[in-house]
Amino acid sequence: MVFRYFLAWFGMMILAVLNGGIRDGLYKSRAGDLAAHQISTLILLALFAAYFRLLSSIWPIASAGQAWTIGLMWLVMTLAFEVGLGRLILGNPWRAVLHEYNILAGRVWVFIPLWTLMGPYVCFRLQQAP
């Protein structure tokens, strides 16, 4: 079961890349960088929520422990992807990579990795509700 969720993470990355492309192509120039970042983060949180619910309806999560295992796996994969993309591929300095997580500067991206960690557990609890 966890292997299926490992593979499903790649669907999350497709959603993230499409969301970023739409942001950059449609509204970033009008809204500005910070507002576009915030809007696209909210959109991606909603897309991930729908995706997580779809996945958990197809492959029900068996336990809270399994949900946290999936979430932790997704968190590690997401952070590795972001650091790998930002540092290794794009050559951004650590300052620029970490800036995306600076909530005091209005950067709300930190909610994406947090949601990848917590989302499977939330879906597990929702599937347990009567």
mmCIF file of N, CA and C in Angstrom:
data_model
loop_
_atom_site.group_PDB
_atom_site.id
_atom_site.type_symbol
_atom_site.label_atom_id
_atom_site.label_comp_id
_atom_site.label_asym_id
_atom_site.label_seq_id
_atom_site.Cartn_x
_atom_site.Cartn_y
_atom_site.Cartn_z
ATOM 1 N N MET A 1 0.817 -1.206 0.000
ATOM 2 C CA MET A 1 0.000 0.000 0.000
ATOM 3 C C MET A 1 0.858 1.265 0.000
ATOM 4 N N VAL A 2 1.877 1.286 0.843
ATOM 5 C CA VAL A 2 2.715 2.480 0.925
ATOM 6 C C VAL A 2 3.423 2.730 -0.408
ATOM 7 N N PHE A 3 3.774 1.653 -1.129
ATOM 8 C CA PHE A 3 4.433 1.832 -2.429
ATOM 9 C C PHE A 3 3.512 2.556 -3.405
ATOM 10 N N ARG A 4 2.218 2.266 -3.359
ATOM 11 C CA ARG A 4 1.264 2.979 -4.225
ATOM 12 C C ARG A 4 1.278 4.471 -3.916
ATOM 13 N N TYR A 5 1.337 4.792 -2.629
ATOM 14 C CA TYR A 5 1.383 6.196 -2.228
ATOM 15 C C TYR A 5 2.726 6.836 -2.587
ATOM 16 N N PHE A 6 3.787 6.037 -2.605
ATOM 17 C CA PHE A 6 5.076 6.530 -3.099
ATOM 18 C C PHE A 6 4.922 6.971 -4.555
ATOM 19 N N LEU A 7 4.332 6.116 -5.370
ATOM 20 C CA LEU A 7 4.126 6.457 -6.777
ATOM 21 C C LEU A 7 3.166 7.625 -6.940
ATOM 22 N N ALA A 8 2.159 7.709 -6.073
ATOM 23 C CA ALA A 8 1.171 8.788 -6.154
ATOM 24 C C ALA A 8 1.802 10.155 -5.899
ATOM 25 N N TRP A 9 2.922 10.182 -5.182
ATOM 26 C CA TRP A 9 3.607 11.453 -4.948
ATOM 27 C C TRP A 9 3.972 12.133 -6.267
ATOM 28 N N PHE A 10 4.298 11.355 -7.282
ATOM 29 C CA PHE A 10 4.671 11.943 -8.567
ATOM 30 C C PHE A 10 3.486 12.683 -9.193
ATOM 31 N N GLY A 11 2.271 12.234 -8.924
ATOM 32 C CA GLY A 11 1.087 12.973 -9.346
ATOM 33 C C GLY A 11 0.998 14.322 -8.657
ATOM 34 N N MET A 12 1.415 14.367 -7.393
ATOM 35 C CA MET A 12 1.441 15.638 -6.673
ATOM 36 C C MET A 12 2.418 16.610 -7.336
ATOM 37 N N MET A 13 3.538 16.104 -7.787
ATOM 38 C CA MET A 13 4.514 16.976 -8.429
ATOM 39 C C MET A 13 3.996 17.491 -9.765
ATOM 40 N N ILE A 14 3.246 16.661 -10.471
ATOM 41 C CA ILE A 14 2.630 17.127 -11.721
ATOM 42 C C ILE A 14 1.660 18.261 -11.420
ATOM 43 N N LEU A 15 0.825 18.085 -10.386
ATOM 44 C CA LEU A 15 -0.096 19.152 -9.996
ATOM 45 C C LEU A 15 0.665 20.425 -9.628
ATOM 46 N N ALA A 16 1.762 20.285 -8.894
ATOM 47 C CA ALA A 16 2.540 21.444 -8.460
ATOM 48 C C ALA A 16 3.163 22.176 -9.653
ATOM 49 N N VAL A 17 3.713 21.419 -10.590
ATOM 50 C CA VAL A 17 4.338 22.044 -11.762
ATOM 51 C C VAL A 17 3.284 22.737 -12.626
ATOM 52 N N LEU A 18 2.143 22.086 -12.830
ATOM 53 C CA LEU A 18 1.064 22.716 -13.601
ATOM 54 C C LEU A 18 0.572 23.981 -12.907
ATOM 55 N N ASN A 19 0.398 23.915 -11.599
ATOM 56 C CA ASN A 19 -0.047 25.073 -10.831
ATOM 57 C C ASN A 19 0.948 26.226 -10.963
ATOM 58 N N GLY A 20 2.235 25.921 -10.873
ATOM 59 C CA GLY A 20 3.254 26.956 -11.027
ATOM 60 C C GLY A 20 3.263 27.548 -12.423
ATOM 61 N N GLY A 21 3.060 26.705 -13.426
ATOM 62 C CA GLY A 21 3.006 27.203 -14.803
ATOM 63 C C GLY A 21 1.817 28.119 -15.035
ATOM 64 N N ILE A 22 0.676 27.741 -14.476
ATOM 65 C CA ILE A 22 -0.514 28.586 -14.589
ATOM 66 C C ILE A 22 -0.292 29.915 -13.874
ATOM 67 N N ARG A 23 0.316 29.854 -12.681
ATOM 68 C CA ARG A 23 0.630 31.087 -11.939
ATOM 69 C C ARG A 23 1.509 32.001 -12.778
ATOM 70 N N ASP A 24 2.610 31.454 -13.290
ATOM 71 C CA ASP A 24 3.556 32.282 -14.030
ATOM 72 C C ASP A 24 2.970 32.790 -15.343
ATOM 73 N N GLY A 25 2.130 31.980 -15.974
ATOM 74 C CA GLY A 25 1.592 32.364 -17.274
ATOM 75 C C GLY A 25 0.339 33.214 -17.225
ATOM 76 N N LEU A 26 -0.455 33.102 -16.174
ATOM 77 C CA LEU A 26 -1.749 33.784 -16.164
ATOM 78 C C LEU A 26 -1.867 34.989 -15.235
ATOM 79 N N TYR A 27 -1.332 34.905 -14.037
ATOM 80 C CA TYR A 27 -1.655 36.001 -13.120
ATOM 81 C C TYR A 27 -0.478 36.599 -12.348
ATOM 82 N N LYS A 28 0.690 36.045 -12.453
ATOM 83 C CA LYS A 28 1.827 36.591 -11.693
ATOM 84 C C LYS A 28 2.162 38.018 -12.121
ATOM 85 N N SER A 29 2.132 38.294 -13.401
ATOM 86 C CA SER A 29 2.488 39.641 -13.873
ATOM 87 C C SER A 29 1.467 40.684 -13.420
ATOM 88 N N ARG A 30 0.221 40.295 -13.262
ATOM 89 C CA ARG A 30 -0.814 41.236 -12.815
ATOM 90 C C ARG A 30 -0.886 41.333 -11.294
ATOM 91 N N ALA A 31 -0.735 40.204 -10.623
ATOM 92 C CA ALA A 31 -0.900 40.183 -9.164
ATOM 93 C C ALA A 31 0.374 40.563 -8.427
ATOM 94 N N GLY A 32 1.513 40.375 -9.061
ATOM 95 C CA GLY A 32 2.791 40.586 -8.388
ATOM 96 C C GLY A 32 3.296 39.285 -7.803
ATOM 97 N N ASP A 33 4.583 39.248 -7.505
ATOM 98 C CA ASP A 33 5.227 38.003 -7.072
ATOM 99 C C ASP A 33 4.643 37.457 -5.771
ATOM 100 N N LEU A 34 4.539 38.294 -4.752
ATOM 101 C CA LEU A 34 4.090 37.806 -3.444
ATOM 102 C C LEU A 34 2.640 37.333 -3.489
ATOM 103 N N ALA A 35 1.761 38.139 -4.056
ATOM 104 C CA ALA A 35 0.352 37.744 -4.132
ATOM 105 C C ALA A 35 0.197 36.487 -4.979
ATOM 106 N N ALA A 36 0.920 36.393 -6.084
ATOM 107 C CA ALA A 36 0.843 35.194 -6.931
ATOM 108 C C ALA A 36 1.332 33.972 -6.167
ATOM 109 N N HIS A 37 2.388 34.130 -5.395
ATOM 110 C CA HIS A 37 2.898 33.041 -4.551
ATOM 111 C C HIS A 37 1.819 32.585 -3.568
ATOM 112 N N GLN A 38 1.179 33.527 -2.916
ATOM 113 C CA GLN A 38 0.156 33.201 -1.930
ATOM 114 C C GLN A 38 -1.065 32.544 -2.575
ATOM 115 N N ILE A 39 -1.502 33.082 -3.704
ATOM 116 C CA ILE A 39 -2.652 32.514 -4.415
ATOM 117 C C ILE A 39 -2.343 31.096 -4.879
ATOM 118 N N SER A 40 -1.194 30.912 -5.495
ATOM 119 C CA SER A 40 -0.868 29.584 -6.014
ATOM 120 C C SER A 40 -0.661 28.573 -4.892
ATOM 121 N N THR A 41 -0.177 29.025 -3.744
ATOM 122 C CA THR A 41 -0.037 28.123 -2.601
ATOM 123 C C THR A 41 -1.409 27.662 -2.131
ATOM 124 N N LEU A 42 -2.358 28.587 -2.021
ATOM 125 C CA LEU A 42 -3.724 28.214 -1.622
ATOM 126 C C LEU A 42 -4.360 27.261 -2.633
ATOM 127 N N ILE A 43 -4.158 27.540 -3.904
ATOM 128 C CA ILE A 43 -4.702 26.660 -4.949
ATOM 129 C C ILE A 43 -4.090 25.269 -4.834
ATOM 130 N N LEU A 44 -2.778 25.213 -4.639
ATOM 131 C CA LEU A 44 -2.119 23.905 -4.546
ATOM 132 C C LEU A 44 -2.565 23.143 -3.295
ATOM 133 N N LEU A 45 -2.774 23.834 -2.194
ATOM 134 C CA LEU A 45 -3.299 23.163 -0.999
ATOM 135 C C LEU A 45 -4.655 22.522 -1.293
ATOM 136 N N ALA A 46 -5.514 23.250 -2.004
ATOM 137 C CA ALA A 46 -6.836 22.711 -2.357
ATOM 138 C C ALA A 46 -6.714 21.544 -3.340
ATOM 139 N N LEU A 47 -5.833 21.673 -4.318
ATOM 140 C CA LEU A 47 -5.618 20.573 -5.267
ATOM 141 C C LEU A 47 -5.099 19.332 -4.555
ATOM 142 N N PHE A 48 -4.152 19.519 -3.660
ATOM 143 C CA PHE A 48 -3.628 18.388 -2.899
ATOM 144 C C PHE A 48 -4.713 17.764 -2.026
ATOM 145 N N ALA A 49 -5.545 18.585 -1.410
ATOM 146 C CA ALA A 49 -6.623 18.047 -0.572
ATOM 147 C C ALA A 49 -7.538 17.148 -1.399
ATOM 148 N N ALA A 50 -7.925 17.609 -2.571
ATOM 149 C CA ALA A 50 -8.784 16.801 -3.444
ATOM 150 C C ALA A 50 -8.064 15.532 -3.889
ATOM 151 N N TYR A 51 -6.800 15.657 -4.229
ATOM 152 C CA TYR A 51 -6.003 14.510 -4.663
ATOM 153 C C TYR A 51 -5.851 13.495 -3.535
ATOM 154 N N PHE A 52 -5.583 13.979 -2.321
ATOM 155 C CA PHE A 52 -5.445 13.073 -1.170
ATOM 156 C C PHE A 52 -6.749 12.328 -0.911
ATOM 157 N N ARG A 53 -7.866 13.036 -1.000
ATOM 158 C CA ARG A 53 -9.171 12.392 -0.781
ATOM 159 C C ARG A 53 -9.430 11.343 -1.856
ATOM 160 N N LEU A 54 -9.104 11.664 -3.098
ATOM 161 C CA LEU A 54 -9.275 10.697 -4.182
ATOM 162 C C LEU A 54 -8.422 9.457 -3.924
ATOM 163 N N LEU A 55 -7.161 9.667 -3.591
ATOM 164 C CA LEU A 55 -6.272 8.531 -3.328
ATOM 165 C C LEU A 55 -6.778 7.672 -2.176
ATOM 166 N N SER A 56 -7.201 8.327 -1.092
ATOM 167 C CA SER A 56 -7.641 7.550 0.069
ATOM 168 C C SER A 56 -8.977 6.860 -0.171
ATOM 169 N N SER A 57 -9.737 7.326 -1.157
ATOM 170 C CA SER A 57 -10.976 6.607 -1.495
ATOM 171 C C SER A 57 -10.673 5.385 -2.374
ATOM 172 N N ILE A 58 -9.622 5.474 -3.174
ATOM 173 C CA ILE A 58 -9.217 4.351 -4.028
ATOM 174 C C ILE A 58 -8.428 3.328 -3.213
ATOM 175 N N TRP A 59 -7.493 3.817 -2.415
ATOM 176 C CA TRP A 59 -6.631 2.978 -1.585
ATOM 177 C C TRP A 59 -6.798 3.399 -0.130
ATOM 178 N N PRO A 60 -7.818 2.908 0.559
ATOM 179 C CA PRO A 60 -8.037 3.336 1.943
ATOM 180 C C PRO A 60 -6.800 3.104 2.817
ATOM 181 N N ILE A 61 -6.527 4.083 3.639
ATOM 182 C CA ILE A 61 -5.398 4.009 4.568
ATOM 183 C C ILE A 61 -5.839 3.154 5.747
ATOM 184 N N ALA A 62 -5.027 2.156 6.095
ATOM 185 C CA ALA A 62 -5.423 1.144 7.068
ATOM 186 C C ALA A 62 -5.316 1.582 8.525
ATOM 187 N N SER A 63 -4.426 2.517 8.822
ATOM 188 C CA SER A 63 -4.221 2.894 10.227
ATOM 189 C C SER A 63 -3.628 4.294 10.303
ATOM 190 N N ALA A 64 -3.685 4.849 11.503
ATOM 191 C CA ALA A 64 -3.060 6.149 11.737
ATOM 192 C C ALA A 64 -1.556 6.059 11.480
ATOM 193 N N GLY A 65 -0.946 4.955 11.906
ATOM 194 C CA GLY A 65 0.486 4.771 11.678
ATOM 195 C C GLY A 65 0.833 4.760 10.199
ATOM 196 N N GLN A 66 0.004 4.086 9.413
ATOM 197 C CA GLN A 66 0.245 4.060 7.972
ATOM 198 C C GLN A 66 0.074 5.464 7.381
ATOM 199 N N ALA A 67 -0.910 6.198 7.870
ATOM 200 C CA ALA A 67 -1.124 7.566 7.383
ATOM 201 C C ALA A 67 0.097 8.436 7.662
ATOM 202 N N TRP A 68 0.647 8.334 8.884
ATOM 203 C CA TRP A 68 1.828 9.127 9.221
ATOM 204 C C TRP A 68 3.057 8.664 8.444
ATOM 205 N N THR A 69 3.151 7.371 8.157
ATOM 206 C CA THR A 69 4.260 6.863 7.338
ATOM 207 C C THR A 69 4.191 7.462 5.937
ATOM 208 N N ILE A 70 2.998 7.468 5.361
ATOM 209 C CA ILE A 70 2.810 8.057 4.027
ATOM 210 C C ILE A 70 3.148 9.543 4.071
ATOM 211 N N GLY A 71 2.630 10.245 5.068
ATOM 212 C CA GLY A 71 2.889 11.675 5.176
ATOM 213 C C GLY A 71 4.361 11.994 5.354
ATOM 214 N N LEU A 72 5.043 11.228 6.180
ATOM 215 C CA LEU A 72 6.473 11.453 6.385
ATOM 216 C C LEU A 72 7.253 11.167 5.104
ATOM 217 N N MET A 73 6.881 10.099 4.410
ATOM 218 C CA MET A 73 7.530 9.776 3.141
ATOM 219 C C MET A 73 7.327 10.925 2.145
ATOM 220 N N TRP A 74 6.091 11.411 2.031
ATOM 221 C CA TRP A 74 5.805 12.523 1.118
ATOM 222 C C TRP A 74 6.552 13.786 1.518
ATOM 223 N N LEU A 75 6.662 14.052 2.813
ATOM 224 C CA LEU A 75 7.386 15.226 3.278
ATOM 225 C C LEU A 75 8.849 15.147 2.864
ATOM 226 N N VAL A 76 9.486 14.019 3.122
ATOM 227 C CA VAL A 76 10.893 13.857 2.761
ATOM 228 C C VAL A 76 11.084 13.977 1.255
ATOM 229 N N MET A 77 10.208 13.343 0.483
ATOM 230 C CA MET A 77 10.313 13.421 -0.973
ATOM 231 C C MET A 77 10.115 14.854 -1.465
ATOM 232 N N THR A 78 9.158 15.562 -0.881
ATOM 233 C CA THR A 78 8.868 16.939 -1.287
ATOM 234 C C THR A 78 10.047 17.860 -0.973
ATOM 235 N N LEU A 79 10.574 17.751 0.238
ATOM 236 C CA LEU A 79 11.706 18.602 0.603
ATOM 237 C C LEU A 79 12.942 18.268 -0.225
ATOM 238 N N ALA A 80 13.165 16.989 -0.490
ATOM 239 C CA ALA A 80 14.303 16.593 -1.339
ATOM 240 C C ALA A 80 14.138 17.161 -2.746
ATOM 241 N N PHE A 81 12.924 17.110 -3.264
ATOM 242 C CA PHE A 81 12.659 17.664 -4.594
ATOM 243 C C PHE A 81 12.906 19.166 -4.606
ATOM 244 N N GLU A 82 12.385 19.871 -3.613
ATOM 245 C CA GLU A 82 12.529 21.323 -3.578
ATOM 246 C C GLU A 82 13.989 21.742 -3.425
ATOM 247 N N VAL A 83 14.705 21.085 -2.535
ATOM 248 C CA VAL A 83 16.119 21.418 -2.351
ATOM 249 C C VAL A 83 16.909 21.022 -3.594
ATOM 250 N N GLY A 84 16.602 19.839 -4.130
ATOM 251 C CA GLY A 84 17.292 19.398 -5.341
ATOM 252 C C GLY A 84 17.055 20.331 -6.509
ATOM 253 N N LEU A 85 15.817 20.749 -6.678
ATOM 254 C CA LEU A 85 15.490 21.668 -7.768
ATOM 255 C C LEU A 85 16.116 23.033 -7.522
ATOM 256 N N GLY A 86 15.893 23.566 -6.329
ATOM 257 C CA GLY A 86 16.375 24.917 -6.030
ATOM 258 C C GLY A 86 17.882 25.038 -5.981
ATOM 259 N N ARG A 87 18.527 24.118 -5.281
ATOM 260 C CA ARG A 87 19.977 24.208 -5.092
ATOM 261 C C ARG A 87 20.755 23.579 -6.236
ATOM 262 N N LEU A 88 20.422 22.342 -6.563
ATOM 263 C CA LEU A 88 21.266 21.591 -7.493
ATOM 264 C C LEU A 88 20.982 21.910 -8.951
ATOM 265 N N ILE A 89 19.711 22.041 -9.305
ATOM 266 C CA ILE A 89 19.374 22.251 -10.716
ATOM 267 C C ILE A 89 19.388 23.736 -11.072
ATOM 268 N N LEU A 90 18.713 24.557 -10.261
ATOM 269 C CA LEU A 90 18.645 25.989 -10.562
ATOM 270 C C LEU A 90 19.830 26.770 -10.004
ATOM 271 N N GLY A 91 20.581 26.165 -9.089
ATOM 272 C CA GLY A 91 21.756 26.817 -8.531
ATOM 273 C C GLY A 91 21.453 27.962 -7.580
ATOM 274 N N ASN A 92 20.256 27.966 -6.996
ATOM 275 C CA ASN A 92 19.892 29.025 -6.061
ATOM 276 C C ASN A 92 20.682 28.878 -4.760
ATOM 277 N N PRO A 93 21.069 30.003 -4.163
ATOM 278 C CA PRO A 93 21.738 29.924 -2.860
ATOM 279 C C PRO A 93 20.735 29.487 -1.785
ATOM 280 N N TRP A 94 21.254 28.984 -0.670
ATOM 281 C CA TRP A 94 20.388 28.553 0.427
ATOM 282 C C TRP A 94 19.438 29.663 0.850
ATOM 283 N N ARG A 95 19.926 30.900 0.841
ATOM 284 C CA ARG A 95 19.105 32.035 1.238
ATOM 285 C C ARG A 95 17.830 32.106 0.400
ATOM 286 N N ALA A 96 17.956 31.903 -0.894
ATOM 287 C CA ALA A 96 16.796 31.963 -1.787
ATOM 288 C C ALA A 96 15.861 30.765 -1.565
ATOM 289 N N VAL A 97 16.439 29.596 -1.364
ATOM 290 C CA VAL A 97 15.626 28.395 -1.127
ATOM 291 C C VAL A 97 14.830 28.554 0.167
ATOM 292 N N LEU A 98 15.501 29.000 1.225
ATOM 293 C CA LEU A 98 14.849 29.149 2.525
ATOM 294 C C LEU A 98 13.875 30.325 2.570
ATOM 295 N N HIS A 99 14.074 31.307 1.697
ATOM 296 C CA HIS A 99 13.181 32.474 1.655
ATOM 297 C C HIS A 99 11.727 32.059 1.386
ATOM 298 N N GLU A 100 11.534 31.011 0.605
ATOM 299 C CA GLU A 100 10.166 30.545 0.300
ATOM 300 C C GLU A 100 9.418 30.098 1.552
ATOM 301 N N TYR A 101 10.147 29.820 2.626
ATOM 302 C CA TYR A 101 9.545 29.350 3.871
ATOM 303 C C TYR A 101 9.430 30.455 4.926
ATOM 304 N N ASN A 102 9.756 31.680 4.556
ATOM 305 C CA ASN A 102 9.753 32.794 5.501
ATOM 306 C C ASN A 102 8.347 33.373 5.621
ATOM 307 N N ILE A 103 7.605 32.857 6.558
ATOM 308 C CA ILE A 103 6.213 33.281 6.729
ATOM 309 C C ILE A 103 6.122 34.741 7.159
ATOM 310 N N LEU A 104 7.148 35.250 7.843
ATOM 311 C CA LEU A 104 7.151 36.659 8.252
ATOM 312 C C LEU A 104 7.271 37.601 7.056
ATOM 313 N N ALA A 105 7.783 37.084 5.948
ATOM 314 C CA ALA A 105 7.876 37.867 4.716
ATOM 315 C C ALA A 105 6.665 37.618 3.813
ATOM 316 N N GLY A 106 5.663 36.933 4.346
ATOM 317 C CA GLY A 106 4.454 36.660 3.568
ATOM 318 C C GLY A 106 4.542 35.422 2.710
ATOM 319 N N ARG A 107 5.651 34.701 2.794
ATOM 320 C CA ARG A 107 5.833 33.483 2.007
ATOM 321 C C ARG A 107 5.147 32.343 2.752
ATOM 322 N N VAL A 108 4.153 31.752 2.153
ATOM 323 C CA VAL A 108 3.322 30.748 2.834
ATOM 324 C C VAL A 108 3.577 29.332 2.325
ATOM 325 N N TRP A 109 4.639 29.160 1.566
ATOM 326 C CA TRP A 109 4.937 27.855 0.988
ATOM 327 C C TRP A 109 5.121 26.771 2.036
ATOM 328 N N VAL A 110 5.502 27.148 3.251
ATOM 329 C CA VAL A 110 5.721 26.178 4.324
ATOM 330 C C VAL A 110 4.484 25.301 4.541
ATOM 331 N N PHE A 111 3.303 25.814 4.190
ATOM 332 C CA PHE A 111 2.085 25.023 4.366
ATOM 333 C C PHE A 111 2.000 23.844 3.401
ATOM 334 N N ILE A 112 2.719 23.896 2.295
ATOM 335 C CA ILE A 112 2.706 22.773 1.342
ATOM 336 C C ILE A 112 3.383 21.547 1.955
ATOM 337 N N PRO A 113 4.637 21.635 2.411
ATOM 338 C CA PRO A 113 5.217 20.435 3.031
ATOM 339 C C PRO A 113 4.473 20.008 4.299
ATOM 340 N N LEU A 114 3.960 20.962 5.054
ATOM 341 C CA LEU A 114 3.176 20.575 6.236
ATOM 342 C C LEU A 114 1.926 19.791 5.840
ATOM 343 N N TRP A 115 1.270 20.204 4.766
ATOM 344 C CA TRP A 115 0.079 19.508 4.306
ATOM 345 C C TRP A 115 0.432 18.134 3.747
ATOM 346 N N THR A 116 1.588 18.016 3.083
ATOM 347 C CA THR A 116 1.980 16.688 2.589
ATOM 348 C C THR A 116 2.220 15.735 3.754
ATOM 349 N N LEU A 117 2.680 16.269 4.888
ATOM 350 C CA LEU A 117 2.867 15.450 6.085
ATOM 351 C C LEU A 117 1.528 15.088 6.724
ATOM 352 N N MET A 118 0.661 16.058 6.910
ATOM 353 C CA MET A 118 -0.566 15.860 7.670
ATOM 354 C C MET A 118 -1.746 15.359 6.845
ATOM 355 N N GLY A 119 -1.746 15.623 5.542
ATOM 356 C CA GLY A 119 -2.886 15.287 4.694
ATOM 357 C C GLY A 119 -3.323 13.828 4.760
ATOM 358 N N PRO A 120 -2.407 12.876 4.667
ATOM 359 C CA PRO A 120 -2.839 11.474 4.743
ATOM 360 C C PRO A 120 -3.530 11.141 6.066
ATOM 361 N N TYR A 121 -3.042 11.712 7.169
ATOM 362 C CA TYR A 121 -3.687 11.459 8.458
ATOM 363 C C TYR A 121 -5.084 12.085 8.498
ATOM 364 N N VAL A 122 -5.214 13.291 7.970
ATOM 365 C CA VAL A 122 -6.536 13.940 7.927
ATOM 366 C C VAL A 122 -7.492 13.089 7.109
ATOM 367 N N CYS A 123 -7.036 12.585 5.970
ATOM 368 C CA CYS A 123 -7.890 11.729 5.138
ATOM 369 C C CYS A 123 -8.245 10.432 5.850
ATOM 370 N N PHE A 124 -7.288 9.845 6.569
ATOM 371 C CA PHE A 124 -7.569 8.645 7.344
ATOM 372 C C PHE A 124 -8.657 8.928 8.368
ATOM 373 N N ARG A 125 -8.542 10.040 9.093
ATOM 374 C CA ARG A 125 -9.545 10.371 10.114
ATOM 375 C C ARG A 125 -10.907 10.618 9.457
ATOM 376 N N LEU A 126 -10.915 11.248 8.298
ATOM 377 C CA LEU A 126 -12.189 11.503 7.604
ATOM 378 C C LEU A 126 -12.844 10.198 7.151
ATOM 379 N N GLN A 127 -12.028 9.231 6.733
ATOM 380 C CA GLN A 127 -12.600 7.964 6.291
ATOM 381 C C GLN A 127 -13.114 7.152 7.484
ATOM 382 N N GLN A 128 -12.646 7.480 8.698
ATOM 383 C CA GLN A 128 -13.122 6.804 9.909
ATOM 384 C C GLN A 128 -14.418 7.405 10.427
ATOM 385 N N ALA A 129 -14.719 8.630 10.014
ATOM 386 C CA ALA A 129 -15.924 9.319 10.499
ATOM 387 C C ALA A 129 -17.172 8.623 9.956
ATOM 388 N N PRO A 130 -18.230 8.603 10.769
ATOM 389 C CA PRO A 130 -19.462 7.927 10.318
ATOM 390 C C PRO A 130 -20.145 8.611 9.150
#
